[in-house]
Coordinates of C-alpha atoms in Angstrom, one line a residue:
X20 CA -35.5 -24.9 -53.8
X21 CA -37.2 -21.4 -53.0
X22 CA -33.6 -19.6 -52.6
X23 CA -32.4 -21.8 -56.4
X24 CA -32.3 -18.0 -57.3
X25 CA -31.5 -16.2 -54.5
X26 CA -29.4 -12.6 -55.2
X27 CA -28.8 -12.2 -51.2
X28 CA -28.1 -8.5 -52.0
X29 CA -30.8 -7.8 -54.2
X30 CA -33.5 -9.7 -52.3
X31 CA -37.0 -8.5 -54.1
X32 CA -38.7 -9.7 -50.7
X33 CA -36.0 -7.9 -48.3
X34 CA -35.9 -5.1 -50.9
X35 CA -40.0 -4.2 -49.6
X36 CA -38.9 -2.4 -46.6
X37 CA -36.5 0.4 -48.2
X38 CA -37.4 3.9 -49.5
X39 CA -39.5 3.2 -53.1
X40 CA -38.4 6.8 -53.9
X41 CA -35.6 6.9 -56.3
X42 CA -35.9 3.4 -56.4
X43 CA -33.5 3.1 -53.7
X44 CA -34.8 -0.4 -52.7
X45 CA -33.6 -1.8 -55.7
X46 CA -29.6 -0.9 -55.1
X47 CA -28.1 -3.4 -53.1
X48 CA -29.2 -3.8 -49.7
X49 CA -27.0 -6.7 -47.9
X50 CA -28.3 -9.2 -45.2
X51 CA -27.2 -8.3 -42.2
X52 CA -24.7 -10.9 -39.7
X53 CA -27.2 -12.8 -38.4
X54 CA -29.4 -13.3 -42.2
X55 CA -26.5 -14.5 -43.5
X56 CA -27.5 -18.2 -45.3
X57 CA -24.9 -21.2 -44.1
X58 CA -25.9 -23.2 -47.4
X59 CA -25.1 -24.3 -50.4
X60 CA -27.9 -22.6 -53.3
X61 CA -29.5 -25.9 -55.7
X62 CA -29.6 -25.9 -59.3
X63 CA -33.0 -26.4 -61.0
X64 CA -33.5 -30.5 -61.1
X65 CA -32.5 -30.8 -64.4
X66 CA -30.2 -28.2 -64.8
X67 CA -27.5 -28.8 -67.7
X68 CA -24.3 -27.4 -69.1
X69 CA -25.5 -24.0 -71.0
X70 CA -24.6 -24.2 -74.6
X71 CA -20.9 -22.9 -76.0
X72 CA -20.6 -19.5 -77.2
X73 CA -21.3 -18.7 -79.9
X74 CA -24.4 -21.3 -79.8
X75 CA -25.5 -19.7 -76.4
X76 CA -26.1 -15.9 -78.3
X77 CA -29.3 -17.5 -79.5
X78 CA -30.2 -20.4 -77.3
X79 CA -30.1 -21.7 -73.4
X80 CA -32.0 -24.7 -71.9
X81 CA -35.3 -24.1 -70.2
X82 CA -34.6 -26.5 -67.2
X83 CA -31.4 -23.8 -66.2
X84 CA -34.0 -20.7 -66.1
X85 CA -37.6 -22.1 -66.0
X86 CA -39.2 -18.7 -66.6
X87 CA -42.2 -18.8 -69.4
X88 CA -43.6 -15.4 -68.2
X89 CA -40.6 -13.5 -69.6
X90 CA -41.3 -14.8 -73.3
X91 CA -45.2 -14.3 -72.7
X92 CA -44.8 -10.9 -71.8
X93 CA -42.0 -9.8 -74.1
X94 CA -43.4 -12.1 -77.1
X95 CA -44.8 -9.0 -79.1
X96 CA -41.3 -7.8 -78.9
X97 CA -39.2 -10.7 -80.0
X98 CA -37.3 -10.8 -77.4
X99 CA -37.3 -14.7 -76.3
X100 CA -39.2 -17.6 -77.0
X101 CA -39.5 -21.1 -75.9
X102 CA -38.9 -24.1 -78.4
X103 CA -39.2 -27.3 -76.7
X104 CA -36.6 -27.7 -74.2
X105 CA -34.7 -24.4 -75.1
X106 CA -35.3 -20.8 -75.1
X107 CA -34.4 -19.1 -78.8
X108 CA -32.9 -15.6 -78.6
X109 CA -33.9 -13.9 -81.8
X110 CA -32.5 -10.7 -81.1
X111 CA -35.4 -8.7 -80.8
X112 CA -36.0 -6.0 -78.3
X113 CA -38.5 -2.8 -77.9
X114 CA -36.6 -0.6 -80.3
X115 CA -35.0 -3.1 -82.8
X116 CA -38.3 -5.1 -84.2
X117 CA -35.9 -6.0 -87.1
X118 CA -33.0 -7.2 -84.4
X119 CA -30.1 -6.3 -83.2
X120 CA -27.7 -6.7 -85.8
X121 CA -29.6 -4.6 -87.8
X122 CA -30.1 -2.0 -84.9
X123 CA -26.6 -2.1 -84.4
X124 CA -25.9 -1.8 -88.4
X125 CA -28.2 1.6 -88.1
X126 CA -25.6 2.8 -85.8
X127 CA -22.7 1.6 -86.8
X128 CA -23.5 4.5 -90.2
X129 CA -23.7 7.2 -87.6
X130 CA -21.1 6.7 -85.5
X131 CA -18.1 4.5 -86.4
X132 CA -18.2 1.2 -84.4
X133 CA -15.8 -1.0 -86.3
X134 CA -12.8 0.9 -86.3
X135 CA -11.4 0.1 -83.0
X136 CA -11.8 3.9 -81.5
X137 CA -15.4 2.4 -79.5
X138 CA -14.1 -0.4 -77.7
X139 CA -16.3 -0.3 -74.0
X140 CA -20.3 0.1 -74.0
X141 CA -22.2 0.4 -71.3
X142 CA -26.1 -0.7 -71.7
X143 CA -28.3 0.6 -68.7
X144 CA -30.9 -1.5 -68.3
X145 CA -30.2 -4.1 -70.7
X146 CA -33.3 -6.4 -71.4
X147 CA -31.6 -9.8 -72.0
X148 CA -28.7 -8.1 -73.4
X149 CA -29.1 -8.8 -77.2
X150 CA -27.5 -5.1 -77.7
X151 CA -24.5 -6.3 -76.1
X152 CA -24.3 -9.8 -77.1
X153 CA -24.3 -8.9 -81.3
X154 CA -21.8 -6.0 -80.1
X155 CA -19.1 -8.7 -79.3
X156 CA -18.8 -9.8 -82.9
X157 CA -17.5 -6.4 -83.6
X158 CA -15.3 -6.3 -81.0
X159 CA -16.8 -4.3 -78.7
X160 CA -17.3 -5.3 -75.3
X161 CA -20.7 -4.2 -73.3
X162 CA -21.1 -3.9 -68.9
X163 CA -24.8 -4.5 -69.3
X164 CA -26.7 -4.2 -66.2
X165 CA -30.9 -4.0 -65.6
X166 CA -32.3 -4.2 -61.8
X167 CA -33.6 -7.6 -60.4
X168 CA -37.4 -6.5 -61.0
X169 CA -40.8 -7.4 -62.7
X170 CA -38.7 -9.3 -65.5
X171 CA -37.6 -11.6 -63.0
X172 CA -34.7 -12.9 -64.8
X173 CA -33.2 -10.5 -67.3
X174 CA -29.5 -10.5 -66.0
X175 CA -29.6 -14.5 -65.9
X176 CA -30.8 -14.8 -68.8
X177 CA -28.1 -12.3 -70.2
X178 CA -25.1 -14.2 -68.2
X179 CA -26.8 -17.6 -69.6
X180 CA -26.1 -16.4 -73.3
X181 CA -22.1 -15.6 -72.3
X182 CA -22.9 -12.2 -72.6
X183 CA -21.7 -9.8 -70.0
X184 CA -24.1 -8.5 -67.2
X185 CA -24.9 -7.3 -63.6
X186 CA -27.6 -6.2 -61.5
X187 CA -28.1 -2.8 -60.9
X188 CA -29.9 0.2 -61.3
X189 CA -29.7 4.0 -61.5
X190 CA -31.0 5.6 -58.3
X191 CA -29.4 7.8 -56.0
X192 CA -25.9 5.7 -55.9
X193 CA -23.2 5.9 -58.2
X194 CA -22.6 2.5 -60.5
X195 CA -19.6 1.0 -59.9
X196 CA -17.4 1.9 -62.4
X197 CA -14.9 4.2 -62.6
X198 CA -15.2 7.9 -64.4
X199 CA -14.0 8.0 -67.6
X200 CA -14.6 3.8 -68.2
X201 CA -16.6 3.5 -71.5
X202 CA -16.4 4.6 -75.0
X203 CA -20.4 4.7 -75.8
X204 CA -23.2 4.5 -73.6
X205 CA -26.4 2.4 -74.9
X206 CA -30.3 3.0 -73.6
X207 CA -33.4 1.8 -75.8
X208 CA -36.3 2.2 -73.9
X209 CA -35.2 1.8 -70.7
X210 CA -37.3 3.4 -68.6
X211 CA -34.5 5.6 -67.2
X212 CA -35.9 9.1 -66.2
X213 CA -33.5 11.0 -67.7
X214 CA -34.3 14.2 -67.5
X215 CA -35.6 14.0 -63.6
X216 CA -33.9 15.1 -60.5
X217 CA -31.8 18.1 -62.0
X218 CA -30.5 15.6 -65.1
X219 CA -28.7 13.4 -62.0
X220 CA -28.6 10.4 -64.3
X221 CA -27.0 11.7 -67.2
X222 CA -24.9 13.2 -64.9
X223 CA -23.8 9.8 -63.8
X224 CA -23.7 8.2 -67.4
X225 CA -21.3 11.6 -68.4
X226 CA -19.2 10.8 -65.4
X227 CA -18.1 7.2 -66.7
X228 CA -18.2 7.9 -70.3
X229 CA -14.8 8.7 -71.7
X230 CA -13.8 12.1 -73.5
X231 CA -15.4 11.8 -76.9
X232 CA -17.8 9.2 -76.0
X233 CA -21.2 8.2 -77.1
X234 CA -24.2 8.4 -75.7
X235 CA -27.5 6.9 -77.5
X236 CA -30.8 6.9 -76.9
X237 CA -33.5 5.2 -78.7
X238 CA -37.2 4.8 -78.0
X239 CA -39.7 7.1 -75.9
X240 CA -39.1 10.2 -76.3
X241 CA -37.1 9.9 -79.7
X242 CA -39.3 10.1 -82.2
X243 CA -42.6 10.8 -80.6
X244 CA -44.3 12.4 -83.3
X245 CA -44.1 9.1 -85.4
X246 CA -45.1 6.6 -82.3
X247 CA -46.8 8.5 -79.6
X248 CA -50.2 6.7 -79.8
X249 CA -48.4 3.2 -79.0
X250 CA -46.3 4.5 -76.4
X251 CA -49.9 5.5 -75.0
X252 CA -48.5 9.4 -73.9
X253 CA -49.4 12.7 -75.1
X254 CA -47.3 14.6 -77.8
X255 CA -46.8 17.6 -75.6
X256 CA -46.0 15.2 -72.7
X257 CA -43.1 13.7 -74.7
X258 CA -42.2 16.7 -76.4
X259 CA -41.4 18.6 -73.0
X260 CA -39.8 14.9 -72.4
X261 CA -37.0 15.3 -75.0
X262 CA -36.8 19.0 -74.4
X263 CA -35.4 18.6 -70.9
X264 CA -32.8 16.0 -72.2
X265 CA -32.1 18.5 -74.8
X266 CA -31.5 21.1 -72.6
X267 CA -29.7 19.0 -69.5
X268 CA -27.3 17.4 -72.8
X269 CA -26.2 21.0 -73.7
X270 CA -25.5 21.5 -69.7
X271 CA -23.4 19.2 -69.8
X272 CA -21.2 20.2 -72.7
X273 CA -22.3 17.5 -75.0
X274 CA -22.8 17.7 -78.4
X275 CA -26.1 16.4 -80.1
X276 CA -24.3 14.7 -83.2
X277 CA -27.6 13.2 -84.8
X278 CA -31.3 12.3 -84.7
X279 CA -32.4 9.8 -87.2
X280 CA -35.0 7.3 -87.4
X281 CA -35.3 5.9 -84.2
X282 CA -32.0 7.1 -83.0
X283 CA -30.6 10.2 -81.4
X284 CA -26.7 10.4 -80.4
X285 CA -25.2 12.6 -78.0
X286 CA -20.9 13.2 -77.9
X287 CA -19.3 14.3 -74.6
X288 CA -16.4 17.0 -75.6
X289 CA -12.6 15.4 -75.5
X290 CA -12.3 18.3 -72.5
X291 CA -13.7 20.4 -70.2
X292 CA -12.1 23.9 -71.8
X293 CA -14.8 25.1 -73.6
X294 CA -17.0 23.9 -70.3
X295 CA -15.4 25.6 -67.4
X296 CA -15.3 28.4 -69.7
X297 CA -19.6 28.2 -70.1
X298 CA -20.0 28.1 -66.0
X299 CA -20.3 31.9 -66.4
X300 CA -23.3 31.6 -68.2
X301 CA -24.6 28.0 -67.3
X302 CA -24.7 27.7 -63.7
X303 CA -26.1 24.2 -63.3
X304 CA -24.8 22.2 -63.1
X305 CA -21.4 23.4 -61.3
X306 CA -18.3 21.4 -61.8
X307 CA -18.1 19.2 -58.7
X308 CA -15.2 20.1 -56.2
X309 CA -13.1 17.9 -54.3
X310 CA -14.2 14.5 -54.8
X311 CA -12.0 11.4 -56.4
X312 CA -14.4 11.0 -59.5
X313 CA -13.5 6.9 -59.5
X314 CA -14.7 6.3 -56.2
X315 CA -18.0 4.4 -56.7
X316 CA -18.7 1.7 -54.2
X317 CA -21.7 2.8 -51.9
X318 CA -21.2 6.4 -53.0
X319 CA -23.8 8.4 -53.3
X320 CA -24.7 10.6 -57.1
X321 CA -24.6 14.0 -57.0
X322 CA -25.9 16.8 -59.1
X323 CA -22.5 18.5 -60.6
X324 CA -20.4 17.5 -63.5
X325 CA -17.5 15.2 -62.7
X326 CA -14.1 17.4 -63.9
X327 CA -11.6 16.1 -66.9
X328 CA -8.4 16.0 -66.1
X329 CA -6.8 19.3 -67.5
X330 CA -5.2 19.7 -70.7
X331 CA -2.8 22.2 -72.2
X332 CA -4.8 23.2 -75.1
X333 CA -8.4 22.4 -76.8
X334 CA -6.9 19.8 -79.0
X335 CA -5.8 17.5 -76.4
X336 CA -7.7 14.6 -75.0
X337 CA -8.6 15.1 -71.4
X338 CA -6.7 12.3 -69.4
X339 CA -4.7 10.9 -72.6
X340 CA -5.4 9.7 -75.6
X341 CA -6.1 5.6 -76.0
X342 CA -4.9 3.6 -79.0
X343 CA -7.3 1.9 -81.3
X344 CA -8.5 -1.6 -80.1
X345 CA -6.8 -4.6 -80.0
X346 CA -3.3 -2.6 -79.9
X347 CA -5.1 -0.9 -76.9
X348 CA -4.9 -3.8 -74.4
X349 CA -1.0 -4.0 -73.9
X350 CA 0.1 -0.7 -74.2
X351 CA 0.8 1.2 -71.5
X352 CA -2.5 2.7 -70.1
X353 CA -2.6 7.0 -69.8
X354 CA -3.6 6.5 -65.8
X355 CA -0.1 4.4 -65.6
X356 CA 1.9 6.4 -67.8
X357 CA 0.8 9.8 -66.3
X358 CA 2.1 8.9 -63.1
X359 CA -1.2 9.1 -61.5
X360 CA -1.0 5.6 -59.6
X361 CA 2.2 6.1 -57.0
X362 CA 4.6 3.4 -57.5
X363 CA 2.7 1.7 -60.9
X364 CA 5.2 2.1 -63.9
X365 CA 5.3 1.7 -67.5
X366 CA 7.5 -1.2 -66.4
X367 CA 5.5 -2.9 -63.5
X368 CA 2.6 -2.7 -66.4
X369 CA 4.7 -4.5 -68.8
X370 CA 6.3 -7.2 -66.2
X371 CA 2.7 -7.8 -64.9
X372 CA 1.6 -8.6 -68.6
X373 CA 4.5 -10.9 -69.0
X374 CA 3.6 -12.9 -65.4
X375 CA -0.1 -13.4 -66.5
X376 CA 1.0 -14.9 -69.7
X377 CA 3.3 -17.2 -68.3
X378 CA 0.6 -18.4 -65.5
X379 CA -2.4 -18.6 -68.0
X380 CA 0.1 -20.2 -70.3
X381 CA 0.6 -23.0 -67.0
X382 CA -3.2 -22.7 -66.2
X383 CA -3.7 -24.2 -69.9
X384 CA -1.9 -27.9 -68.8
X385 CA -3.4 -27.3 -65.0
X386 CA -7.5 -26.8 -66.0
X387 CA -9.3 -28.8 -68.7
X388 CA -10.8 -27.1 -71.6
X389 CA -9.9 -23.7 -72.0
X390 CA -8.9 -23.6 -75.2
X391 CA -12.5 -25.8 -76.2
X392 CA -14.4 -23.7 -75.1
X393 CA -15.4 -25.1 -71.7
X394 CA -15.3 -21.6 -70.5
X395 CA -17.0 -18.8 -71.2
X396 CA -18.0 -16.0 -68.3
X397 CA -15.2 -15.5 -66.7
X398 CA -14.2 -13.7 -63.3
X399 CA -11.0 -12.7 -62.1
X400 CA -11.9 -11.5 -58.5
X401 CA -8.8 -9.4 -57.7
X402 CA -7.8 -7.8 -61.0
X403 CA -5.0 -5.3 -60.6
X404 CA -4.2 -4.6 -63.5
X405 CA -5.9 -7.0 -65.6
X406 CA -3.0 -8.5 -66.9
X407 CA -5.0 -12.2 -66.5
X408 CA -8.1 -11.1 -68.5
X409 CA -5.5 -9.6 -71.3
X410 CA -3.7 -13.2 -70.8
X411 CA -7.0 -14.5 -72.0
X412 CA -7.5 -13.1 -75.3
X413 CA -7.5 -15.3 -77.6
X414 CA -9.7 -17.4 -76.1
X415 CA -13.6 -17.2 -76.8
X416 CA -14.1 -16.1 -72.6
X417 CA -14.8 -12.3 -71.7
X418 CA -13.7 -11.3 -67.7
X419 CA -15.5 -9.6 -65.4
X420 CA -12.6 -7.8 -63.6
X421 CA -12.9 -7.0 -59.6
X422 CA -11.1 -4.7 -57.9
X423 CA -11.6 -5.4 -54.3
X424 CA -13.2 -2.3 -52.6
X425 CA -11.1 -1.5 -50.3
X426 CA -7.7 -2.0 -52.3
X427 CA -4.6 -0.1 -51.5
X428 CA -4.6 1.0 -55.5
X429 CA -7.5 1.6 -57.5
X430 CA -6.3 0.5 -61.0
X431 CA -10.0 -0.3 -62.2
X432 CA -9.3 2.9 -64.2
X433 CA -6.4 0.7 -66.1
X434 CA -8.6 -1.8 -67.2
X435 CA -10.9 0.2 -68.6
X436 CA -8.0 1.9 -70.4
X437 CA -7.3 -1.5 -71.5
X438 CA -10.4 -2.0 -73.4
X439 CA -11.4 -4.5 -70.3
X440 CA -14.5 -4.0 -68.4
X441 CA -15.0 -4.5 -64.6
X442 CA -16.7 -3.7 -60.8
X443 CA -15.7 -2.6 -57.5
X444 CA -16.8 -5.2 -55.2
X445 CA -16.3 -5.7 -51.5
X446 CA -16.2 -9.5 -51.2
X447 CA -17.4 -9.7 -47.4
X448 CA -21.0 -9.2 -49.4
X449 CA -22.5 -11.2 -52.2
X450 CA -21.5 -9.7 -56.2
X451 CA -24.3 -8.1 -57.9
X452 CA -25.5 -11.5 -59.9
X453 CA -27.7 -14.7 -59.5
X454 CA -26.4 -17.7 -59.1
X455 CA -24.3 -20.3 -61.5
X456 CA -23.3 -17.3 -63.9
X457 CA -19.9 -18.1 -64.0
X458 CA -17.9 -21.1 -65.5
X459 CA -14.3 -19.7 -64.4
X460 CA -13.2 -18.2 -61.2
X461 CA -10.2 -16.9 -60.7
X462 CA -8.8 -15.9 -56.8
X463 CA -5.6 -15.1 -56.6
X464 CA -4.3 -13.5 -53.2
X465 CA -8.3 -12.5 -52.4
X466 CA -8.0 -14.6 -49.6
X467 CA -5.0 -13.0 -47.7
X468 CA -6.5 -9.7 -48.0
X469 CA -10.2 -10.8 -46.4
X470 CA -9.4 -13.5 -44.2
X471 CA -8.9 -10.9 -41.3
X472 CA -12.0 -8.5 -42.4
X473 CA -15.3 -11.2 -42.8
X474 CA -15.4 -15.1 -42.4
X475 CA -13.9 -16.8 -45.3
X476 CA -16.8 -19.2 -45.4
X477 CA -18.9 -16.5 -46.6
X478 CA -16.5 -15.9 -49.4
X479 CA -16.5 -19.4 -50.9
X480 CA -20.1 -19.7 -50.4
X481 CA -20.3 -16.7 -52.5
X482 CA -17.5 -18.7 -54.6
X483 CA -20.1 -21.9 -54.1
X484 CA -23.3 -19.7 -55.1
X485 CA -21.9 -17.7 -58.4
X486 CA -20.1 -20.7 -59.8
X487 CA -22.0 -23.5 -62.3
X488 CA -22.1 -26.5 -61.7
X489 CA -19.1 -28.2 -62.5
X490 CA -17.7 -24.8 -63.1
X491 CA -13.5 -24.4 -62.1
X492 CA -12.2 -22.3 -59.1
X493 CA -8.3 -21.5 -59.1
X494 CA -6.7 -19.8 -56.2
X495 CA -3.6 -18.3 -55.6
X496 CA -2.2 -18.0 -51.8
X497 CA 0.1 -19.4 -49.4
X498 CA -0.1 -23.0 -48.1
X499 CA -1.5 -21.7 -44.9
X500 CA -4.5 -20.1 -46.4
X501 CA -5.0 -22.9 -49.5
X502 CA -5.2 -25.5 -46.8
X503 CA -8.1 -23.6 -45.0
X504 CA -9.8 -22.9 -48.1
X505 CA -9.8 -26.8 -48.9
X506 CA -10.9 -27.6 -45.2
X507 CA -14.0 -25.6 -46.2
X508 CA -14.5 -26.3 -49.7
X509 CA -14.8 -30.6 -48.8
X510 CA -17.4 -29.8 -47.1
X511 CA -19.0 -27.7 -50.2
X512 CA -18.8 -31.1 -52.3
X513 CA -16.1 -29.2 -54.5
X514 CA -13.1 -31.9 -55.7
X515 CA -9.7 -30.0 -55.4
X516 CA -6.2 -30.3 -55.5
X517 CA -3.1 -28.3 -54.0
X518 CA -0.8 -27.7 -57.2
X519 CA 2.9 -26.4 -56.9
X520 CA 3.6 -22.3 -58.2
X521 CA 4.2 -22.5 -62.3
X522 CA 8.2 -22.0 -60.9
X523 CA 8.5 -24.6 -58.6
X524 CA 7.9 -26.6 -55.2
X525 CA 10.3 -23.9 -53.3
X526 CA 8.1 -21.2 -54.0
X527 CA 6.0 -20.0 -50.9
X528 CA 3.0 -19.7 -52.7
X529 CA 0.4 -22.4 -54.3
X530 CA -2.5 -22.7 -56.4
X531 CA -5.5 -24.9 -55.8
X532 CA -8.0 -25.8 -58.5
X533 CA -11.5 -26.8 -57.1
X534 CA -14.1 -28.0 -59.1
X535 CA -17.8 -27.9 -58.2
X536 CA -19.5 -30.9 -58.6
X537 CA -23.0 -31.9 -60.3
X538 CA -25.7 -31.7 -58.0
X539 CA -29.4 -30.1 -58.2
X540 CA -31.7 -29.5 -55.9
X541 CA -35.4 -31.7 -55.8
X542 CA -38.0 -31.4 -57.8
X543 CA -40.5 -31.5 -55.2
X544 CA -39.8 -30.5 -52.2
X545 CA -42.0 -31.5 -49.2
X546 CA -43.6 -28.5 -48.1
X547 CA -41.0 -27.5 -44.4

């Protein structure tokens, strides 16, 4: 029962013996061959079925997360509280003491949220994710992400709600996301020191915000003069605080487009014309050189602004303009139509789109309860170009789209374009989230790729770890490899089943739908 939470790459007792500075022991630090756990991870003894979105927003069960400290800690905040057997969400959080849909209403007359244009957020270090989880209601979909730290279980808790989340952190490696990813980018107190190491961080956040994206920033140091005593700091402390982000903003080309209340928003320019032009008389930080701006799996940050693509005039939109939101999701992403992705065409994009509706459509008969709501977090472990999660739309589930690491194509860049949100990932190591976060997994030709790179064990115990209790598991591969999965997976006490291809028994390729039984760990454990 000790490892019922256990994030093997984010281990806060393995994480001790890295480099505090930075906080570079809080990335992800992998066990090595021989740490690797052989074993299934237990539920909590009474775990249960989380509630259905949208009943989750404001409630899960105590017994799935039994952690009182965060409510005792965070109670002046509002952020969660217990109620018999449930914890209540009210919404709260540092920054919005009236909640979040009224935070997010005081925005919304600043910057225009409900128009489709904003689409993507990114929240860095998200609390339990209430910014992100009254977003949804307006159609815009938040990567929220807060380190595995002293609030033991903010990410769970966030992932418990069927709102997305990851762990991570900002410290001296890039997130993984690809540049240009995210219409508006979302910190309230986070702690993030923004203005540190040369501006590195908001270096990072300008590198995966799109052209014309948002950046917002709410508590310490907006505002100081109004609540410096209770963030127990000196005015000229904070003042020389917000004066470097001032001044590292303005490196960067962005435009300050309002300070009010308890908010200040930031706008990155549409290109980098009026930027390369500045160099002569900014000259830090330089526009990096020759790097591929997308690449972000284990890659370190560095201190230069990541380039636009180049436009013809100052009009034009860097990259290529995106339609409004939901049009957005099936027509034919700028990366594809630019011709930046060899052999992807405006036609492959539209077949693809067809094929996922079709399978989804035959995934509807196949799997119980998609369409009531049995599923909510979703994961679709090799993406492409997210024509499943697009597939999915009109059912209450969001996707967390992978794109394996070390894939031939990187089309994360399309889903994003998409209005779909998504990681790299290299699925020889454990994803960046605690166990039982997600109800639906979705693995189609993962296995061919991996099986000669890391055991496949390892994989489906990753499967075994992420996935709830009784969540589903659908894979897509060739007898050969479905038949080895479902060697391993009896022995996982997962119930599956070897299904024909939606177009028939003569197609080399099958689909098997495993099903993770309910089991929990005991209660109390005889000391070993």
């Amino acid at each position: 029962m000790s490892y019922s939470e256990y994030t093997p790459c984010q281990d806060p007792v393995r994480a001790r013996k890295f480099d505090r500075n930075m906080l570079k022991y809080r990335e992800r630090h992998c066990p090595t061959k021989d740490e690797l756990l052989l074993c299934l991870i237990p539920a909590p003894p009474k775990y249960k079925n989380p509630f259905k979105w949208p009943q989750s927003r404001e409630y899960a069960w105590y017994d799935n997360i039994p952690h009182k400290e965060l409510s005792i800690e965070k109670a002046v905040q509002n952020w969660i509280q217990v109620e018999g057997d449930r914890f209540r969400f009210p919404g709260g959080g540092t920054m919005f003491p009236r909640g979040a849909d009224a935070y997010i209403d005081d925005i919304n007359e600043l910057i225009p949220l409900t128009g489709g244009t904003i689409r993507t957020a990114i929240d860095t270090g998200c609390g339990v994710a209430s910014w992100g989880a009254y977003l949804l209601k307006r159609d815009i979909l938040a990567m929220s992400f807060a380190p595995r730290d002293t609030h033991e279980a903010q990410v769970q808790f966030a992932l418990e709600r069927g709102v997305p989340a990851m762990i991570g952190v900002l410290a001296s490696q890039r997130m993984p996301y690809p540049a240009r990813a995210f219409d508006m980018a979302h910190c309230s107190r986070c702690l993030i020191p923004w203005n540190a190491y040369d501006g590195l961080f908001l270096l990072e956040v300008d590198r995966v915000l799109r052209p014309g994206g948002y950046w917002i920033l709410s508590g310490p140091p907006i505002r100081w003069k109004k609540y410096w005593r209770g963030w127990e700091r000196t005015q000229e402390d904070l003042k020389q605080e917000q004066d470097a982000i001032e001044d590292v903003a303005t490196r960067l080309c962005w435009k300050k487009v309002i300070e009010k209340g308890d908010l200040a928003i930031w706008q990155k320019p549409i290109n980098h014309i009026r930027c390369v032009e500045s160099r002569k008389l900014i000259k830090t930080p330089h526009i990096c050189k020759s790097d591929n701006p997308d690449t972000a799996w284990y890659r370190d940050m560095e201190t230069c602004i990541t380039p636009l693509p180049d436009v013809r005039d100052s009009e034009e939109v860097a990259g290529g303009a995106l339609e409004k939101w939901p049009k957005r999701a099936f027509s034919v992403p700028p990366r594809i139509s630019s011709g930046s992705l060899p052999g992807i065409t405006a036609q492959n994009f539209q077949e693809d789109n067809e094929l996922w509706k079709d399978r989804v459509g035959h995934y509807k008969q196949i799997i119980n309860g998609l369409h009531q709501g049995r599923y909510r977090n979703v994961m679709d472990m090799n993406a492409y170009l997210g024509g499943f999660a697009a597939a999915l739309l009109k059912y209450h589930v969001w996707v967390m789209n992978v794109l394996p690491a070390n894939s031939n194509q990187d089309t994360l860049g399309v889903i994003y374009e998409r209005g779909f949100i998504g990681t790299y990932h290299d699925w020889c190591e454990a994803f960046s989230t605690y166990p039982r976060t997600y109800d639906l997994i979705h693995a189609s030709n993962v296995f061919s790729i991996y099986q000669d790179r890391c055991d496949i064990t390892h994989i489906l115990l990753e499967i075994d770890r992420i996935l709830r209790p009784e969540g589903t598991a659908i894979f897509r591969d060739t007898v050969e490899v479905l038949v080895k999965i479902q060697s391993i997976t009896d022995g996982m006490r997962w119930n599956s089943q070897i299904m024909d291809h939606e177009s028939g028994p003569f197609n080399p390729e099958k689909i098997l739908v495993a099903v993770k039984s309910y089991w929990t760990g005991e209660a109390n454990p005889k000391p070993h």
